[in-house]
mmCIF file of C-alpha atoms in Angstrom:
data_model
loop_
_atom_site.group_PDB
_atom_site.id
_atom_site.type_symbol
_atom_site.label_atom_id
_atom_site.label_comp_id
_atom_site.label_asym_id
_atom_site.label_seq_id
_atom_site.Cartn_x
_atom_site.Cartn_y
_atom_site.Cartn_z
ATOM 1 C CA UNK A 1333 0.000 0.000 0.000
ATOM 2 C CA UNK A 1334 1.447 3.273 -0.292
ATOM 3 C CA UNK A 1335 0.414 6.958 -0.001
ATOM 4 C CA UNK A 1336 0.264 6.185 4.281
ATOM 5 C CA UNK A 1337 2.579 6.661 6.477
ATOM 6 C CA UNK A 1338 3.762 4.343 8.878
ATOM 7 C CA UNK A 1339 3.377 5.217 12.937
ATOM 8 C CA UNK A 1340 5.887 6.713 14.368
ATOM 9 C CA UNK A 1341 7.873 4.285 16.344
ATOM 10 C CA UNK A 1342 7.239 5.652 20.126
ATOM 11 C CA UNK A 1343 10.897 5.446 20.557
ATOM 12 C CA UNK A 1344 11.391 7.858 17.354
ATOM 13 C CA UNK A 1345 8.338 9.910 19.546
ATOM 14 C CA UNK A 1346 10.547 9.975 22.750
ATOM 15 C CA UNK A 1347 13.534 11.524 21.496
ATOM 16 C CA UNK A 1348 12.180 13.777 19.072
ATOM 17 C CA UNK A 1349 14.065 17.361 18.823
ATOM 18 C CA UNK A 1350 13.393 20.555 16.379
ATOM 19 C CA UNK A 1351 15.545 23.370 16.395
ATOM 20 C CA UNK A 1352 14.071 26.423 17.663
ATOM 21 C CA UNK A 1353 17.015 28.874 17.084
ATOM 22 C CA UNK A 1354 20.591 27.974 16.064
ATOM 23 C CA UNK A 1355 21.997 26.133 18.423
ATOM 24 C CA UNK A 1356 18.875 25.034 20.963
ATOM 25 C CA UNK A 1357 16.011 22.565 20.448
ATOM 26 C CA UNK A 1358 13.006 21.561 22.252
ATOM 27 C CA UNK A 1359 12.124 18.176 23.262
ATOM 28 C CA UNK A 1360 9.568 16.562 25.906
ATOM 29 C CA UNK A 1361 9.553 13.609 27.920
ATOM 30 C CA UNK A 1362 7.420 10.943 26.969
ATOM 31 C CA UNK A 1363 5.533 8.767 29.864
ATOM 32 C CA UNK A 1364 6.183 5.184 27.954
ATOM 33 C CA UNK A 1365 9.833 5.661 28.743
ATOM 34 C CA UNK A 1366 9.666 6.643 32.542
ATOM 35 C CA UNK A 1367 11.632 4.944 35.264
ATOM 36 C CA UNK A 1368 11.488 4.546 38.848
ATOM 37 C CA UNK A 1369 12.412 8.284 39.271
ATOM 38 C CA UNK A 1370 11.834 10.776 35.511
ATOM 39 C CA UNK A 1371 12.591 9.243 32.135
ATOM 40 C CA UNK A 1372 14.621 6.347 31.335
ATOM 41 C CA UNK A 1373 18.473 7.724 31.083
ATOM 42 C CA UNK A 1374 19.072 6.006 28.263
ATOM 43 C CA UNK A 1375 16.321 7.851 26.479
ATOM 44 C CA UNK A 1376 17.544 11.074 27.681
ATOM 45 C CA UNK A 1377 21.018 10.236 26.130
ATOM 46 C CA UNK A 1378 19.877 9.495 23.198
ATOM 47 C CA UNK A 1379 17.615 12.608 22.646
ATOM 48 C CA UNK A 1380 20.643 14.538 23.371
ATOM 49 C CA UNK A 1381 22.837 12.511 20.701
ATOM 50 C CA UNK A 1382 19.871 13.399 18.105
ATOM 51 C CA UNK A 1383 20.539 16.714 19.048
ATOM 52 C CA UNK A 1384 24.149 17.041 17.314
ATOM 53 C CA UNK A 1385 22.663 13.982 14.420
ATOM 54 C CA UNK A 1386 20.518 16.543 13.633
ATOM 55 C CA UNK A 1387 22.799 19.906 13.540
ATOM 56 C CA UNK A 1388 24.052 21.204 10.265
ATOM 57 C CA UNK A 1389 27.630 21.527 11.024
ATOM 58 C CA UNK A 1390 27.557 17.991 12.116
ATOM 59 C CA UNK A 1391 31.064 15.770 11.155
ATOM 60 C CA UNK A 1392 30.299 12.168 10.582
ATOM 61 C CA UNK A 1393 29.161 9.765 13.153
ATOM 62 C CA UNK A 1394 29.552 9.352 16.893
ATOM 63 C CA UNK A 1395 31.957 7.752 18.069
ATOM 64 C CA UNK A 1396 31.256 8.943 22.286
ATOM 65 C CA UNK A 1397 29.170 10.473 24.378
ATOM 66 C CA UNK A 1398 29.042 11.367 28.059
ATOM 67 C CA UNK A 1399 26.044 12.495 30.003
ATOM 68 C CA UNK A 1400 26.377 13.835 33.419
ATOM 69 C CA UNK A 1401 22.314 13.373 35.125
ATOM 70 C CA UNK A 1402 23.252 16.399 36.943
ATOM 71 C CA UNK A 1403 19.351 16.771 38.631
ATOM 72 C CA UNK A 1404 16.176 15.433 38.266
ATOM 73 C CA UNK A 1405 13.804 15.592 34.883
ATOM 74 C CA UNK A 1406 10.299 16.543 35.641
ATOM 75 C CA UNK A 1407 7.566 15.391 33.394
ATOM 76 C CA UNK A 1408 7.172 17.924 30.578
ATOM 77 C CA UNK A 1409 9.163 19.854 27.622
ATOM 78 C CA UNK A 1410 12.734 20.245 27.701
ATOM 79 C CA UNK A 1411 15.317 22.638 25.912
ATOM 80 C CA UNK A 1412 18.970 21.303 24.442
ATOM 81 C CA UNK A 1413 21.791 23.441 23.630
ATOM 82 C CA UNK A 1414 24.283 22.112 21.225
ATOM 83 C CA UNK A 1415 26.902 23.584 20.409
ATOM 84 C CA UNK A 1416 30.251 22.924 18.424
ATOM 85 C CA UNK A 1417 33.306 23.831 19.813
ATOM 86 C CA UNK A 1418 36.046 22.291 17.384
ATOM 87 C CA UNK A 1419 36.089 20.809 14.028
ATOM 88 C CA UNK A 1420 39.021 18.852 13.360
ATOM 89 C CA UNK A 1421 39.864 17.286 9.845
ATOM 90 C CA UNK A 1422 38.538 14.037 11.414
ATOM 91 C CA UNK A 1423 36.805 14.585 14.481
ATOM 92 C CA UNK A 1424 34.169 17.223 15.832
ATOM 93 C CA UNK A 1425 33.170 17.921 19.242
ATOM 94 C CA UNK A 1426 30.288 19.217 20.910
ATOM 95 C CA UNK A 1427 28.880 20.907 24.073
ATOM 96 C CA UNK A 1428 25.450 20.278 25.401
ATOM 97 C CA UNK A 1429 22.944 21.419 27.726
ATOM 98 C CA UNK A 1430 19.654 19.559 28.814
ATOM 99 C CA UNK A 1431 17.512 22.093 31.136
ATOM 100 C CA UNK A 1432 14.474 22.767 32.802
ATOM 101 C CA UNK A 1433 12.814 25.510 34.255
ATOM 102 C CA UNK A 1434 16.063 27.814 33.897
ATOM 103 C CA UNK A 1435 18.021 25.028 35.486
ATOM 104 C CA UNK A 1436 20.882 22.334 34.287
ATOM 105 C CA UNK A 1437 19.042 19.025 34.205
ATOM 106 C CA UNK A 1438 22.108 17.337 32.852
ATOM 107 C CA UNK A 1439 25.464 17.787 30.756
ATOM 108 C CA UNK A 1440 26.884 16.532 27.571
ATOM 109 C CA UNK A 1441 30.165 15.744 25.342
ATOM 110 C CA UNK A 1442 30.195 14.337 22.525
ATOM 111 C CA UNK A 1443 32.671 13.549 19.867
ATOM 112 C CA UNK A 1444 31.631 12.490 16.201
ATOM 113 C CA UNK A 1445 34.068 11.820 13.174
ATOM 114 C CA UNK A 1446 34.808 10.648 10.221
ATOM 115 C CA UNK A 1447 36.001 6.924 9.981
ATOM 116 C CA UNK A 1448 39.151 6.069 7.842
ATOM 117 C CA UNK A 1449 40.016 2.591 7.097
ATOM 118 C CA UNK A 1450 42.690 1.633 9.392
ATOM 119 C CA UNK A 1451 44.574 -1.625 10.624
ATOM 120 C CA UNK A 1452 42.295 -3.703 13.274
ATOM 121 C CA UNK A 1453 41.648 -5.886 15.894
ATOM 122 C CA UNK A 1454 39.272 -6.986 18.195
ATOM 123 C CA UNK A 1455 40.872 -8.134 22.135
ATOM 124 C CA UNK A 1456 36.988 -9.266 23.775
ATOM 125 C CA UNK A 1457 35.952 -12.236 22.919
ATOM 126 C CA UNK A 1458 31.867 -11.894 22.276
ATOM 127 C CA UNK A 1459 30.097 -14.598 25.110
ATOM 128 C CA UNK A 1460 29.315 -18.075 23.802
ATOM 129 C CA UNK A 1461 25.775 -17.864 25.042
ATOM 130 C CA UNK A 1462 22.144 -19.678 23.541
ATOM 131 C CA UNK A 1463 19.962 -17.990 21.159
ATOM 132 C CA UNK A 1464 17.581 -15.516 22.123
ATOM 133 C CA UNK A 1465 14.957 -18.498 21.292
ATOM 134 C CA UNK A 1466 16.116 -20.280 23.892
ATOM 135 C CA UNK A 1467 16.242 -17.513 26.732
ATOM 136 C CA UNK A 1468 12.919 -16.422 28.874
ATOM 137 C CA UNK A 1469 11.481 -12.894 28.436
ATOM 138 C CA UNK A 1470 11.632 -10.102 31.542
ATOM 139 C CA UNK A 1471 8.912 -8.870 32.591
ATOM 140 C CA UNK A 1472 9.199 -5.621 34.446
ATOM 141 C CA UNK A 1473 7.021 -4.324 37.173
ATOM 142 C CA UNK A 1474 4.975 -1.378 35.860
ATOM 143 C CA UNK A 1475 6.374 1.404 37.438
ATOM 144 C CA UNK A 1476 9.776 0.530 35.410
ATOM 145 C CA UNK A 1477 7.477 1.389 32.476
ATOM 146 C CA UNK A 1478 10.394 2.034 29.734
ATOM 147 C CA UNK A 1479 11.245 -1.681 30.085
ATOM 148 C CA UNK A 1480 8.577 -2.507 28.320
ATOM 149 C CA UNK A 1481 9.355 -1.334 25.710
ATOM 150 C CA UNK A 1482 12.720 -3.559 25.152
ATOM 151 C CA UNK A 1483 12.426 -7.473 24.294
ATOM 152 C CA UNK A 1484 15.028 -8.158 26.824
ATOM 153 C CA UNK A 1485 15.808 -12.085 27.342
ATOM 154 C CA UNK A 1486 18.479 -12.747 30.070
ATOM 155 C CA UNK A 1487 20.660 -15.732 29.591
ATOM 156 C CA UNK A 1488 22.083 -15.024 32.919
ATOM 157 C CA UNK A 1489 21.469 -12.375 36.100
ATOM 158 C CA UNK A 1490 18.011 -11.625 35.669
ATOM 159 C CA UNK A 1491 16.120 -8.642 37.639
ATOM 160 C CA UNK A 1492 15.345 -9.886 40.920
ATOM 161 C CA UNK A 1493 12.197 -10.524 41.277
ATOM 162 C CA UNK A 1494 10.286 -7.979 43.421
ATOM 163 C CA UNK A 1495 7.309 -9.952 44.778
ATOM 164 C CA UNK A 1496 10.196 -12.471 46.496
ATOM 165 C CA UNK A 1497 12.636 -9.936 47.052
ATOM 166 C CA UNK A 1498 12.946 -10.180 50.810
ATOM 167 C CA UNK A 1499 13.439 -14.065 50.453
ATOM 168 C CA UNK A 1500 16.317 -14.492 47.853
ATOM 169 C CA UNK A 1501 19.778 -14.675 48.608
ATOM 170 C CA UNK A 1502 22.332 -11.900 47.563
ATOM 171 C CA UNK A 1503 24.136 -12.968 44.151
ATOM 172 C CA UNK A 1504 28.163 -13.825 44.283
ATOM 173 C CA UNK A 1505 29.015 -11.566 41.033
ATOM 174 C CA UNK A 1506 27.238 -8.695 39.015
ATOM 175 C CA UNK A 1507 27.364 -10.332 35.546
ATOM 176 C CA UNK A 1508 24.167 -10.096 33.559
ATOM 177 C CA UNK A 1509 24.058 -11.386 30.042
ATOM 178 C CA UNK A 1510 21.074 -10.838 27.805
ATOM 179 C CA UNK A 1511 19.617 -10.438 24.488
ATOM 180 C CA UNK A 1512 17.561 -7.181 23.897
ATOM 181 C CA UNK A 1513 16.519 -5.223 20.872
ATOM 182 C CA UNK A 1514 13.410 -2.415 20.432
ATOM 183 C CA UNK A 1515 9.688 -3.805 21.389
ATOM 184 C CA UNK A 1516 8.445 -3.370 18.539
ATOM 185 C CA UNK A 1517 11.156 -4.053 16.506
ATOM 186 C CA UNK A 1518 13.114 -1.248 14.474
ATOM 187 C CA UNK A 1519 16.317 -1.088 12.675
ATOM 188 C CA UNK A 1520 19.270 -0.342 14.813
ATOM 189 C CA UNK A 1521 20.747 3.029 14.515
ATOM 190 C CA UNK A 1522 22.963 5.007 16.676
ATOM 191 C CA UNK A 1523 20.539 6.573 18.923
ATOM 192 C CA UNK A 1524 18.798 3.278 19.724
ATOM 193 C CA UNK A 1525 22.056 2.003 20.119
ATOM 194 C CA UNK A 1526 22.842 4.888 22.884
ATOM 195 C CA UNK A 1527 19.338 4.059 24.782
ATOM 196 C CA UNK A 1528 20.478 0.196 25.232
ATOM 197 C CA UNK A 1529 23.849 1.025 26.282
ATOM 198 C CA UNK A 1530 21.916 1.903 29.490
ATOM 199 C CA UNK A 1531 19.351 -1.004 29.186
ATOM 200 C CA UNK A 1532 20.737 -2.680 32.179
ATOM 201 C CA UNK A 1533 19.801 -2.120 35.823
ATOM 202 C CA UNK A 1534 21.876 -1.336 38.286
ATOM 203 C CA UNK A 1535 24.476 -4.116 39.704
ATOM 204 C CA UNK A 1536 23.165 -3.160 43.155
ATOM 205 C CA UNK A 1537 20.305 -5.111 42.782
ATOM 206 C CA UNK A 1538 22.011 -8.271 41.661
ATOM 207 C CA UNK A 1539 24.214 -8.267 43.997
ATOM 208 C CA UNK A 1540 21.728 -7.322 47.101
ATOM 209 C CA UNK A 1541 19.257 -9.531 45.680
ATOM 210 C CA UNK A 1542 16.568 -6.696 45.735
ATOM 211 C CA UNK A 1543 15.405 -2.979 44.132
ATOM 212 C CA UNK A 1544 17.383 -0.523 46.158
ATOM 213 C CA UNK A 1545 17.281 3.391 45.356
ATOM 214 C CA UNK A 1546 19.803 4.126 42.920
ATOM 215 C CA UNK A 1547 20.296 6.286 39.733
ATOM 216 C CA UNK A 1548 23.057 7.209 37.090
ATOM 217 C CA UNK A 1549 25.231 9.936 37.494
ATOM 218 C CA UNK A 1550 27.273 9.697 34.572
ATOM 219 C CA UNK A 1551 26.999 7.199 31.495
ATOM 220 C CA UNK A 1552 29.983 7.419 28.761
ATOM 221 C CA UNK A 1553 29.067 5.532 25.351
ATOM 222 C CA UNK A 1554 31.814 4.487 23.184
ATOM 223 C CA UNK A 1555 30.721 3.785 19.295
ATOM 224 C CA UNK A 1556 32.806 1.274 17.291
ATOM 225 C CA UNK A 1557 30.164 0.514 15.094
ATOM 226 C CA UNK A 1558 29.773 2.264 11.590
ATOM 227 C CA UNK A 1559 26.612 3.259 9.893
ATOM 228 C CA UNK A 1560 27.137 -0.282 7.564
ATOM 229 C CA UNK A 1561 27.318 -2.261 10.670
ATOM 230 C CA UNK A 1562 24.204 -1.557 12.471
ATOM 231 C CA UNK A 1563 22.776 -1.737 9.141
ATOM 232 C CA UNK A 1564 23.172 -5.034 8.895
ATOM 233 C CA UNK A 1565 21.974 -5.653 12.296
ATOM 234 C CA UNK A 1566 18.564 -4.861 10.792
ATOM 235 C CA UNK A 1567 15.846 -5.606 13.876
ATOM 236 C CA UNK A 1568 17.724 -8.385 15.230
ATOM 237 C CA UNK A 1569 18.451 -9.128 19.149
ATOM 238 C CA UNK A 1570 21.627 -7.634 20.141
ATOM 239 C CA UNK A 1571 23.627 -9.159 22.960
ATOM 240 C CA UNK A 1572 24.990 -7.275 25.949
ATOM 241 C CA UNK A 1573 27.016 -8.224 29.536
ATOM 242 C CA UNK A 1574 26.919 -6.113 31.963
ATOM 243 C CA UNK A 1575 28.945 -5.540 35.504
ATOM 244 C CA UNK A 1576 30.417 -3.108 37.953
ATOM 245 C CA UNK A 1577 33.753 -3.337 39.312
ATOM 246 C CA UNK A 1578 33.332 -2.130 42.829
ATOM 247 C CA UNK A 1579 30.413 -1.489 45.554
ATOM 248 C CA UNK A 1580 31.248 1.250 48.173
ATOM 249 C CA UNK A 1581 30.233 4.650 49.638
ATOM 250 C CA UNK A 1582 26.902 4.959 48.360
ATOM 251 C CA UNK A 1583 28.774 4.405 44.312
ATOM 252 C CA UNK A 1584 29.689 1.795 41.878
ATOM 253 C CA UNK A 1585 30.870 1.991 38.614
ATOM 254 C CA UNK A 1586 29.292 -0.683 35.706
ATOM 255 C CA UNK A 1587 30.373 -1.475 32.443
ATOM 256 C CA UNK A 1588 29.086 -3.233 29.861
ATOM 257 C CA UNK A 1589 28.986 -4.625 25.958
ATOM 258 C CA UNK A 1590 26.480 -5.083 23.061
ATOM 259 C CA UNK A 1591 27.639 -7.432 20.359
ATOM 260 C CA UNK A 1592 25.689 -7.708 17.127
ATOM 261 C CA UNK A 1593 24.389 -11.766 16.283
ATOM 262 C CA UNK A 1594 27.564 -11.644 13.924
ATOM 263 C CA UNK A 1595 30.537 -10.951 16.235
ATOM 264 C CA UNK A 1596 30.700 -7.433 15.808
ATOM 265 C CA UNK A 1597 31.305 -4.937 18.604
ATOM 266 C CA UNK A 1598 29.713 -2.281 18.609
ATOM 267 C CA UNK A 1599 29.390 -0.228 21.547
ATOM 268 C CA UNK A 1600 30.445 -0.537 25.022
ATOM 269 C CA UNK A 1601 29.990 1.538 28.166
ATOM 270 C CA UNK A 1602 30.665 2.672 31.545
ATOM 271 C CA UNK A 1603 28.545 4.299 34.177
ATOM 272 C CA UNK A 1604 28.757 5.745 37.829
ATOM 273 C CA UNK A 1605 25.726 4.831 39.678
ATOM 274 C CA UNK A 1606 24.535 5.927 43.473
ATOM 275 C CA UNK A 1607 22.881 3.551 45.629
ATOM 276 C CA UNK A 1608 21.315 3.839 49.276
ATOM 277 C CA UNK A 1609 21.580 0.692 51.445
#
């Protein structure tokens, strides 16, 4: 058929930015991608890496990004301010500004560039893990409402489960492994790519065996995928490990991978979380 448009894909809806002057756009949250306190930071992160995608004197692709969640982010519109501050023959970067209200909701850095074809390797070793056939759905309680919009299948590490949470015993390690892609499907691309590279919950709770108060502080994104690789990703599940290093002082740090069904790498991440408990 043709002539109609397809729906917008409510994760195109959620990070949707226009440019109201030259360097500032408006957004607004969007309630299918809250979490347990404001929007999903994944979403967030990737409304603000649209933000440069979508600037004229944008160089290339991405190849990081690093929020700081310096406050809270109320229900409602938001503004960004993007700015350049250096073009380089190969690589651009960029200052940004989420706010609120007249105040700094959270921070931004970004660096995008242009690829050249290089000598390369690859050191990690992508987990030998079953098919996302063979691995059980999570479901989410509702007030984690972005999760449900993720098909997220854990081969390993699973959320705890909150209706037994004061019966099940803390967990000896952090690791989670799992499948995950868009629910409903879309074709990979580098924002959805920036929204699942904070797809998994914090290590606190694996380890504790429970939902404890905790947030992001910071989340850096590192891009080693091109434009031709997630193409070829199409819809399909992605697979991504996560888990922190150390527990202490009310902070841990978490890192994590997402592979593509092939082999390829193609982003990892690492993340400063609070926790109370």
């Amino acid at each position: 058929m043709t002539g109609i448009d397809a729906p917008t894909h409510p994760f195109d809806t959620a990070i949707a930015v226009e440019y109201t002057e030259a360097h500032q756009l408006a957004g607004h949250t969007c309630p299918d991608y809250a979490n347990m306190v404001g929007p999903f930071g994944g979403v967030t992160a990737a409304a603000l890496l649209r933000a440069v995608e979508r600037h004229p004197e944008r160089l290339g692709d991405p190849l990081s990004l690093t929020v700081n969640y310096t406050g809270p982010i109320a229900d409602g519109p938001f503004e960004i301010t993007a700015r350049p501050v250096r073009t380089n023959r190969t690589n651009q970067h960029w200052l940004l500004e989420l706010m609120q209200d007249g105040a700094v909701a959270a921070t931004a850095t970004a660096v995008f560039g242009v690829r050249r074809d290089t000598w390369s390797d690859l050191e990690l070793t992508m987990p030998s893990v079953p098919g996302p056939d063979e691995a059980v759905p999570q479901i989410f309680p509702d007030f984690i409402a972005w999760g449900r919009n993720y098909d997220l299948r854990f081969v390993a590490g699973a959320v705890p489960d909150i209706e037994s949470s004061a019966g099940i015993p803390e967990n000896p390690d952090s690791v989670s492994t799992l499948w995950l892609r868009d629910s409903p499907a879309r074709p990979l691309d580098f924002a959805a790519l920036t929204a699942m590279s904070d797809a998994f919950y914090p290590r606190v709770f694996l380890r504790r065996g429970r939902y404890l108060p905790a947030g992001t502080i910071s989340l850096t994104v590192y891009f080693h995928a091109t434009a031709e690789d997630l193409a070829a990703q199409g819809t399909e599940y992605l697979l991504g490990r996560a888990r922190a290093n150390r527990f202490g002082h009310g902070h841990f740090d978490q890192n994590a991978q997402l592979w593509g069904q092939d082999g390829t790498l193609l982003a990892t991440s690492h993340q400063l979380v609070y926790f109370k408990g």
